[in-house]
Amino acid sequence: MSDGDWRAYNFSAGPSTIADEVLKTARDELLDYRGLGASIMELSHRGPDFMEVATRCEANLRRLMQIPDDYAVIFMQGGATLQASAVAANLIGSHQSADYIDTGHWSQKAIRLGADQIPVNVVASAAGSDYRSIPDPQTYQASPQSAYLHITTNETIHGLQYHRIPKGLGVPLVADMSSDIVSAPIEIQDYGLIYAGAQKNIGPAGITLVVVRRDLLQREVDSRWPAIFRYKEQLAADSMLNTPPTLSWYLCGLTIENLLSKGGLPCIAALNQRKATLLYDFIDQSAFFSNFVELGSRSLMNVPFDLADPARDQAFLEMAKASGMLGLKGHKARGGMRASLYNAMPIAGVEALVELMAEFERNS
Ligand SMILES: *Cc1c(COP(=O)(O)O)cnc(C)c1O
């Protein structure tokens, strides 16, 4: 940071790095939010000051993602994990089942949690490629009577990402977008419902975004579900059926403003492409580091990679830490390394990582 505050390059998969400008604004406003003499998290969520934060957050999100009026925006708690259950409970209506695509860890969790509520079909799986490629979206066939088809647009652990989404399915497309939301422009109209935990690309943990086509809220929901799980009730209460996570909401608002000030999603996407290309190009020419995902399915957000000699993993992580780079240890489900390159990771961070990897390889 320019004022001398030291910051590591944080490659953590989630919770993850937040833009310096956002944290500085939050710091500056922490004791005295805009002259009120109190921080935003000490104020009533129903008072005019917080209501203004919430309203501005939604308006800016709509601008950033170009969300049309026939889609509702809801902020909930419980993370993407709660959404995996809530989607099933809210959207099954009079349908018999729902379809899912298995592309890795997070889609499998959505399948398990969905199956606790409703009958589910797995209509395509990346298991056949050993989770090295996304099954071709053009081949997906929704089941008759299906309530929706669920995909995970970016598999945070396996490092797979959809670069083309399924279209013309005849059923609403539901997407867990937790780890690539607002990383590039999308066509909202291609989706029936999008959900995302905030802690990867839109702020800190504690708040979850749901964007849903309004007509889907007409589906009947079992009244045994508490109101707090039901989209229609949440929407009617402006996402304030109970006390919302006001600090997280405020920080999401600052992050969204920050993305708009940087030119919006087309500019963000171009930067994300440059960052990922830099890292993948290095890995692909390296004899020591490797990535196992097929080219067309590689994630721009999470880059898992392996050392030729796993016995040196620890040495690599220690050298990274000594050079001011955090969060590179891979998820325990697959081991190795993982660099997460979310929006808030500057290109200088990726350049520093590539330099470190080159030096480590020379000394191996
Ligand atoms: C992190 C993550 C989740 C889990 O989110 P929680 O907020 O912890 O429930 C789900 N799906 C994807 C794709 C993720 O990256």
Coordinates of C-alpha atoms and ligand atoms in Angstrom, one line a residue:
M1 CA 0.0 0.0 0.0
S2 CA 1.2 3.5 -0.8
D3 CA 1.1 4.7 2.8
G4 CA 3.6 2.1 3.9
D5 CA 1.1 -0.5 5.1
W6 CA 2.6 -3.9 4.2
R7 CA 0.3 -6.4 2.5
A8 CA 1.1 -9.9 1.4
Y9 CA -0.1 -11.3 -1.9
N10 CA -2.9 -13.5 -0.7
F11 CA -3.7 -16.5 -3.0
S12 CA -6.2 -18.0 -0.6
A13 CA -9.2 -19.7 -2.1
G14 CA -11.7 -18.3 0.4
P15 CA -12.1 -16.3 2.4
S16 CA -9.8 -14.4 0.1
T17 CA -8.1 -11.2 -0.7
I18 CA -10.1 -8.0 -0.7
A19 CA -9.0 -4.9 -2.7
D20 CA -6.7 -2.5 -0.7
E21 CA -9.0 0.5 -1.6
V22 CA -12.0 -1.3 0.0
L23 CA -10.2 -2.1 3.2
K24 CA -8.8 1.4 3.5
T25 CA -12.2 3.0 3.0
A26 CA -13.6 0.6 5.6
R27 CA -10.7 1.5 8.0
D28 CA -11.3 5.2 7.5
E29 CA -15.0 4.9 8.2
L30 CA -14.7 2.4 11.0
L31 CA -15.0 4.7 14.0
D32 CA -17.1 7.4 12.3
Y33 CA -19.2 6.4 9.4
R34 CA -19.6 9.6 7.3
G35 CA -19.9 11.9 10.2
L36 CA -22.4 9.9 12.2
G37 CA -20.0 9.3 15.1
A38 CA -20.6 5.5 15.0
S39 CA -19.5 2.7 12.7
I40 CA -21.9 1.3 10.2
M41 CA -22.0 -2.0 12.1
E42 CA -23.3 -0.2 15.2
L43 CA -26.3 1.2 13.5
S44 CA -29.8 -0.2 13.1
H45 CA -30.2 -2.2 9.9
R46 CA -33.6 -0.5 9.6
G47 CA -32.3 3.0 10.0
P48 CA -31.9 5.3 7.0
D49 CA -28.1 5.1 6.9
F50 CA -27.9 1.3 6.7
M51 CA -31.0 1.2 4.4
E52 CA -29.1 3.5 2.1
V53 CA -26.1 1.2 2.1
A54 CA -28.3 -1.8 1.2
T55 CA -30.2 0.1 -1.5
R56 CA -27.0 1.4 -3.1
C57 CA -25.4 -2.1 -3.0
E58 CA -28.3 -3.6 -4.9
A59 CA -28.4 -0.7 -7.4
N60 CA -24.7 -0.9 -8.1
L61 CA -24.8 -4.7 -8.4
R62 CA -27.6 -4.4 -10.9
R63 CA -25.5 -1.9 -12.9
L64 CA -22.3 -4.0 -12.6
M65 CA -24.0 -7.3 -13.6
Q66 CA -26.7 -5.7 -15.8
I67 CA -29.4 -7.5 -14.0
P68 CA -32.8 -6.8 -15.6
D69 CA -35.9 -5.9 -13.6
D70 CA -37.6 -9.2 -14.0
Y71 CA -34.9 -10.7 -11.7
A72 CA -34.9 -10.2 -8.0
V73 CA -31.8 -9.7 -5.9
I74 CA -31.8 -11.2 -2.4
F75 CA -29.1 -11.2 0.3
M76 CA -29.1 -14.2 2.6
Q77 CA -26.9 -15.9 5.3
G78 CA -25.8 -19.5 5.5
G79 CA -23.4 -19.4 2.5
A80 CA -23.6 -21.3 -0.7
T81 CA -24.1 -24.4 1.5
L82 CA -27.5 -23.2 2.6
Q83 CA -28.4 -22.3 -1.0
A84 CA -27.7 -25.8 -2.1
S85 CA -30.6 -26.9 0.1
A86 CA -32.7 -23.7 -0.4
V87 CA -32.7 -23.9 -4.2
A88 CA -34.1 -27.5 -4.1
A89 CA -36.8 -26.6 -1.5
N90 CA -37.8 -23.3 -3.3
L91 CA -37.8 -24.4 -6.9
I92 CA -39.1 -28.0 -6.9
G93 CA -42.7 -26.8 -6.9
S94 CA -44.9 -29.4 -8.6
H95 CA -42.0 -30.9 -10.5
Q96 CA -40.8 -34.4 -9.9
S97 CA -37.0 -34.0 -9.7
A98 CA -34.1 -31.8 -10.6
D99 CA -31.0 -32.3 -12.7
Y100 CA -27.4 -31.8 -11.8
I101 CA -24.0 -31.8 -13.5
D102 CA -21.1 -33.2 -11.5
T103 CA -17.9 -31.3 -12.2
G104 CA -16.1 -31.8 -8.8
H105 CA -16.2 -31.2 -5.1
W106 CA -18.8 -28.3 -4.9
S107 CA -21.2 -29.7 -7.4
Q108 CA -21.1 -33.0 -5.5
K109 CA -22.0 -31.2 -2.3
A110 CA -24.9 -29.5 -4.1
I111 CA -26.1 -32.9 -5.3
R112 CA -25.9 -34.4 -1.8
L113 CA -27.7 -31.5 -0.2
G114 CA -30.3 -31.3 -3.0
A115 CA -30.9 -35.0 -2.7
D116 CA -31.7 -34.6 1.0
Q117 CA -34.8 -32.5 -0.1
I118 CA -35.9 -33.8 -3.5
P119 CA -35.2 -36.6 -6.1
V120 CA -32.2 -35.6 -8.2
N121 CA -30.6 -36.9 -11.4
V122 CA -27.0 -36.5 -12.3
V123 CA -27.2 -36.1 -16.1
A124 CA -23.5 -35.5 -16.8
S125 CA -20.3 -35.9 -14.9
A126 CA -16.7 -35.0 -15.2
A127 CA -15.8 -38.3 -13.4
G128 CA -15.1 -39.9 -16.8
S129 CA -12.3 -37.4 -17.4
D130 CA -11.1 -37.8 -13.8
Y131 CA -12.2 -34.2 -13.3
R132 CA -9.9 -32.9 -15.9
S133 CA -12.6 -31.4 -18.2
I134 CA -16.1 -30.0 -18.0
P135 CA -18.6 -32.4 -19.9
D136 CA -19.6 -30.6 -23.1
P137 CA -22.6 -28.4 -22.3
Q138 CA -24.2 -29.0 -25.7
T139 CA -24.8 -32.6 -24.7
Y140 CA -26.8 -31.9 -21.6
Q141 CA -30.4 -33.2 -21.7
A142 CA -32.8 -32.2 -19.0
S143 CA -35.1 -34.8 -17.7
P144 CA -38.8 -34.5 -18.4
Q145 CA -40.5 -32.9 -15.4
S146 CA -37.2 -31.5 -14.1
A147 CA -37.5 -28.4 -11.9
Y148 CA -34.1 -27.0 -13.1
L149 CA -30.6 -28.0 -14.1
H150 CA -27.8 -27.1 -11.7
I151 CA -24.2 -26.4 -12.6
T152 CA -21.2 -25.1 -10.6
T153 CA -19.7 -22.5 -13.0
N154 CA -16.3 -22.7 -11.3
E155 CA -15.0 -25.6 -9.3
T156 CA -12.8 -23.9 -6.7
I157 CA -10.9 -27.1 -5.7
H158 CA -10.6 -29.0 -9.0
G159 CA -9.8 -25.8 -10.9
L160 CA -12.4 -26.3 -13.7
Q161 CA -14.5 -23.6 -15.1
Y162 CA -17.3 -23.3 -17.6
H163 CA -16.3 -21.1 -20.5
R164 CA -19.6 -21.8 -22.4
I165 CA -22.7 -22.6 -20.5
P166 CA -25.6 -24.9 -21.5
K167 CA -28.4 -23.1 -23.4
G168 CA -31.8 -24.1 -24.6
L169 CA -32.3 -26.7 -22.0
G170 CA -36.1 -26.1 -21.7
V171 CA -35.7 -25.9 -17.9
P172 CA -34.2 -23.0 -15.8
L173 CA -30.5 -23.1 -15.3
V174 CA -29.4 -22.8 -11.7
A175 CA -25.8 -21.9 -11.1
D176 CA -23.5 -21.9 -8.0
M177 CA -21.3 -19.0 -9.0
S178 CA -19.5 -18.6 -5.6
S179 CA -16.0 -18.5 -7.0
D180 CA -16.4 -16.7 -10.3
I181 CA -19.3 -14.3 -9.8
V182 CA -18.4 -10.8 -11.2
S183 CA -15.2 -12.1 -12.7
A184 CA -16.5 -11.5 -16.3
P185 CA -19.7 -10.3 -18.0
I186 CA -22.5 -12.8 -18.2
E187 CA -26.0 -12.8 -19.7
I188 CA -28.3 -12.9 -16.7
Q189 CA -31.2 -14.1 -19.0
D190 CA -29.4 -17.4 -19.6
Y191 CA -30.0 -18.2 -15.9
G192 CA -33.1 -19.0 -13.8
L193 CA -31.2 -18.5 -10.6
I194 CA -27.6 -17.6 -9.6
Y195 CA -26.2 -18.0 -6.0
A196 CA -22.8 -17.1 -4.6
G197 CA -21.2 -16.8 -1.2
A198 CA -19.5 -13.4 -1.0
Q199 CA -16.2 -14.5 0.3
K200 CA -14.4 -15.2 -3.0
N201 CA -15.1 -12.3 -5.3
I202 CA -17.6 -9.9 -3.6
G203 CA -16.4 -9.3 -0.1
P204 CA -16.0 -11.1 3.2
A205 CA -17.8 -14.2 4.5
G206 CA -21.3 -14.0 6.1
I207 CA -23.5 -12.9 3.2
T208 CA -24.7 -14.8 0.1
L209 CA -26.1 -13.3 -3.1
V210 CA -29.2 -14.8 -4.8
V211 CA -30.3 -13.5 -8.2
V212 CA -33.5 -15.2 -9.3
R213 CA -36.0 -14.7 -12.2
R214 CA -39.2 -13.5 -10.5
D215 CA -41.5 -15.9 -12.1
L216 CA -39.7 -18.8 -10.4
L217 CA -40.8 -17.3 -7.1
Q218 CA -44.4 -18.3 -7.9
R219 CA -43.5 -22.0 -7.4
E220 CA -45.2 -23.5 -4.3
V221 CA -42.8 -23.9 -1.3
D222 CA -43.5 -26.4 1.5
S223 CA -44.7 -24.3 4.4
R224 CA -42.7 -26.4 6.8
W225 CA -39.6 -24.6 5.6
P226 CA -38.9 -21.7 7.9
A227 CA -39.6 -18.3 6.3
I228 CA -35.9 -17.4 6.5
F229 CA -35.1 -20.1 3.8
R230 CA -37.9 -19.0 1.5
Y231 CA -37.0 -16.5 -1.3
K232 CA -40.4 -15.0 -1.6
E233 CA -40.5 -14.1 2.1
Q234 CA -37.0 -12.8 2.0
L235 CA -37.7 -10.6 -1.0
A236 CA -40.9 -9.2 0.6
A237 CA -38.8 -8.3 3.7
D238 CA -36.0 -6.6 1.7
S239 CA -33.7 -9.5 2.8
M240 CA -34.2 -8.4 6.4
L241 CA -36.4 -11.0 7.9
N242 CA -34.0 -10.9 10.8
T243 CA -30.9 -8.8 11.5
P244 CA -28.7 -9.1 8.4
P245 CA -24.8 -9.2 8.5
T246 CA -24.6 -5.5 8.1
L247 CA -20.8 -5.2 8.1
S248 CA -20.5 -7.9 5.4
W249 CA -23.2 -6.2 3.3
Y250 CA -21.4 -2.8 3.6
L251 CA -18.1 -4.4 2.5
C252 CA -19.8 -6.0 -0.5
G253 CA -21.2 -2.7 -1.4
L254 CA -17.7 -1.1 -1.3
T255 CA -16.3 -4.0 -3.4
I256 CA -19.0 -3.6 -6.0
E257 CA -18.3 0.2 -6.2
N258 CA -14.6 -0.6 -6.5
L259 CA -15.3 -2.9 -9.5
L260 CA -17.4 -0.2 -11.2
S261 CA -14.7 2.4 -10.7
K262 CA -12.2 0.0 -12.4
G263 CA -14.3 0.0 -15.6
G264 CA -16.8 -2.7 -14.7
L265 CA -16.8 -6.4 -15.8
P266 CA -15.3 -6.1 -19.3
C267 CA -12.2 -4.5 -17.8
I268 CA -12.1 -6.9 -14.9
A269 CA -12.4 -9.9 -17.2
A270 CA -9.5 -8.7 -19.4
L271 CA -7.3 -8.4 -16.3
N272 CA -8.4 -11.8 -15.1
Q273 CA -7.5 -13.3 -18.5
R274 CA -4.1 -11.7 -18.4
K275 CA -3.4 -13.0 -14.9
A276 CA -4.4 -16.5 -15.6
T277 CA -2.5 -16.6 -18.9
L278 CA 0.6 -15.5 -17.2
L279 CA 0.5 -18.3 -14.7
Y280 CA -0.7 -21.1 -17.0
D281 CA 1.9 -20.2 -19.6
F282 CA 4.6 -20.4 -17.0
I283 CA 3.3 -23.8 -15.7
D284 CA 3.0 -25.2 -19.2
Q285 CA 6.6 -24.5 -20.2
S286 CA 7.9 -25.6 -16.8
A287 CA 9.5 -29.1 -16.4
F288 CA 8.9 -28.9 -12.6
F289 CA 5.4 -27.5 -12.2
S290 CA 2.3 -29.0 -13.8
N291 CA -1.5 -28.4 -14.1
F292 CA -3.7 -31.4 -15.0
V293 CA -6.8 -29.7 -16.3
E294 CA -7.6 -29.7 -20.0
L295 CA -7.1 -26.4 -21.8
G296 CA -10.7 -25.6 -22.5
S297 CA -11.8 -26.3 -19.0
R298 CA -9.1 -24.4 -17.0
S299 CA -10.3 -22.0 -14.3
L300 CA -9.2 -18.4 -14.5
M301 CA -9.9 -18.1 -10.8
N302 CA -8.3 -21.1 -9.2
V303 CA -5.1 -22.6 -10.6
P304 CA -4.2 -25.9 -8.9
F305 CA -0.7 -27.1 -9.7
D306 CA 1.7 -29.8 -8.6
L307 CA 5.5 -29.9 -8.0
A308 CA 7.3 -32.7 -9.8
D309 CA 8.6 -33.7 -6.3
P310 CA 5.8 -33.5 -3.7
A311 CA 8.5 -33.9 -1.0
R312 CA 9.4 -30.3 -1.8
D313 CA 5.9 -28.9 -1.2
Q314 CA 6.7 -27.6 2.2
A315 CA 9.9 -25.9 1.1
F316 CA 7.9 -24.2 -1.7
L317 CA 5.3 -22.9 0.7
E318 CA 7.9 -21.7 3.2
M319 CA 9.8 -19.8 0.4
A320 CA 6.5 -18.3 -0.8
K321 CA 5.7 -17.1 2.7
A322 CA 9.1 -15.6 3.2
S323 CA 8.5 -13.7 -0.1
G324 CA 5.2 -12.4 1.1
M325 CA 2.9 -14.8 -0.6
L326 CA 0.1 -16.6 1.3
G327 CA -2.6 -19.2 0.8
L328 CA -0.9 -21.4 -1.9
K329 CA -1.4 -24.7 -0.2
G330 CA -3.9 -26.9 -2.2
H331 CA -7.2 -28.1 -0.7
K332 CA -6.8 -31.2 1.4
A333 CA -9.1 -33.1 -1.0
R334 CA -6.4 -33.0 -3.7
G335 CA -3.2 -31.8 -2.2
G336 CA -0.5 -30.0 -4.1
M337 CA -0.7 -26.2 -4.6
R338 CA -3.4 -23.8 -5.6
A339 CA -3.2 -20.1 -6.6
S340 CA -6.5 -18.3 -6.5
L341 CA -6.5 -15.3 -8.8
Y342 CA -9.8 -13.6 -7.8
N343 CA -10.6 -10.0 -8.9
A344 CA -8.7 -8.4 -6.0
M345 CA -5.4 -10.2 -6.9
P346 CA -3.3 -7.6 -8.7
I347 CA -1.3 -8.6 -11.7
A348 CA 1.9 -7.8 -9.7
G349 CA 1.0 -10.6 -7.4
V350 CA 0.9 -13.1 -10.2
E351 CA 4.1 -11.8 -11.6
A352 CA 5.7 -12.2 -8.2
L353 CA 4.4 -15.8 -8.0
V354 CA 5.8 -16.7 -11.4
E355 CA 9.1 -15.2 -10.5
L356 CA 9.2 -17.3 -7.3
M357 CA 8.3 -20.5 -9.1
A358 CA 11.0 -19.9 -11.7
E359 CA 13.6 -19.4 -9.0
F360 CA 12.4 -22.4 -7.1
E361 CA 12.6 -24.5 -10.2
R362 CA 16.2 -23.3 -11.0
N363 CA 17.2 -24.4 -7.5
S364 CA 15.6 -27.8 -7.8
Ligands
LIG1 C1 -16.6 -21.8 -1.3 C2 -17.7 -22.4 -2.2 C3 -18.8 -23.0 -1.6 C4 -19.1 -23.0 -0.1 O1 -19.5 -21.8 0.3 P1 -20.0 -21.5 1.9 O2 -20.2 -20.1 1.9 O3 -18.8 -22.0 2.7 O4 -21.2 -22.3 2.1 C5 -19.8 -23.5 -2.5 N1 -19.5 -23.5 -3.8 C6 -18.4 -23.0 -4.4 C7 -18.2 -23.1 -5.8 C8 -17.5 -22.5 -3.6 O5 -16.3 -22.0 -4.1

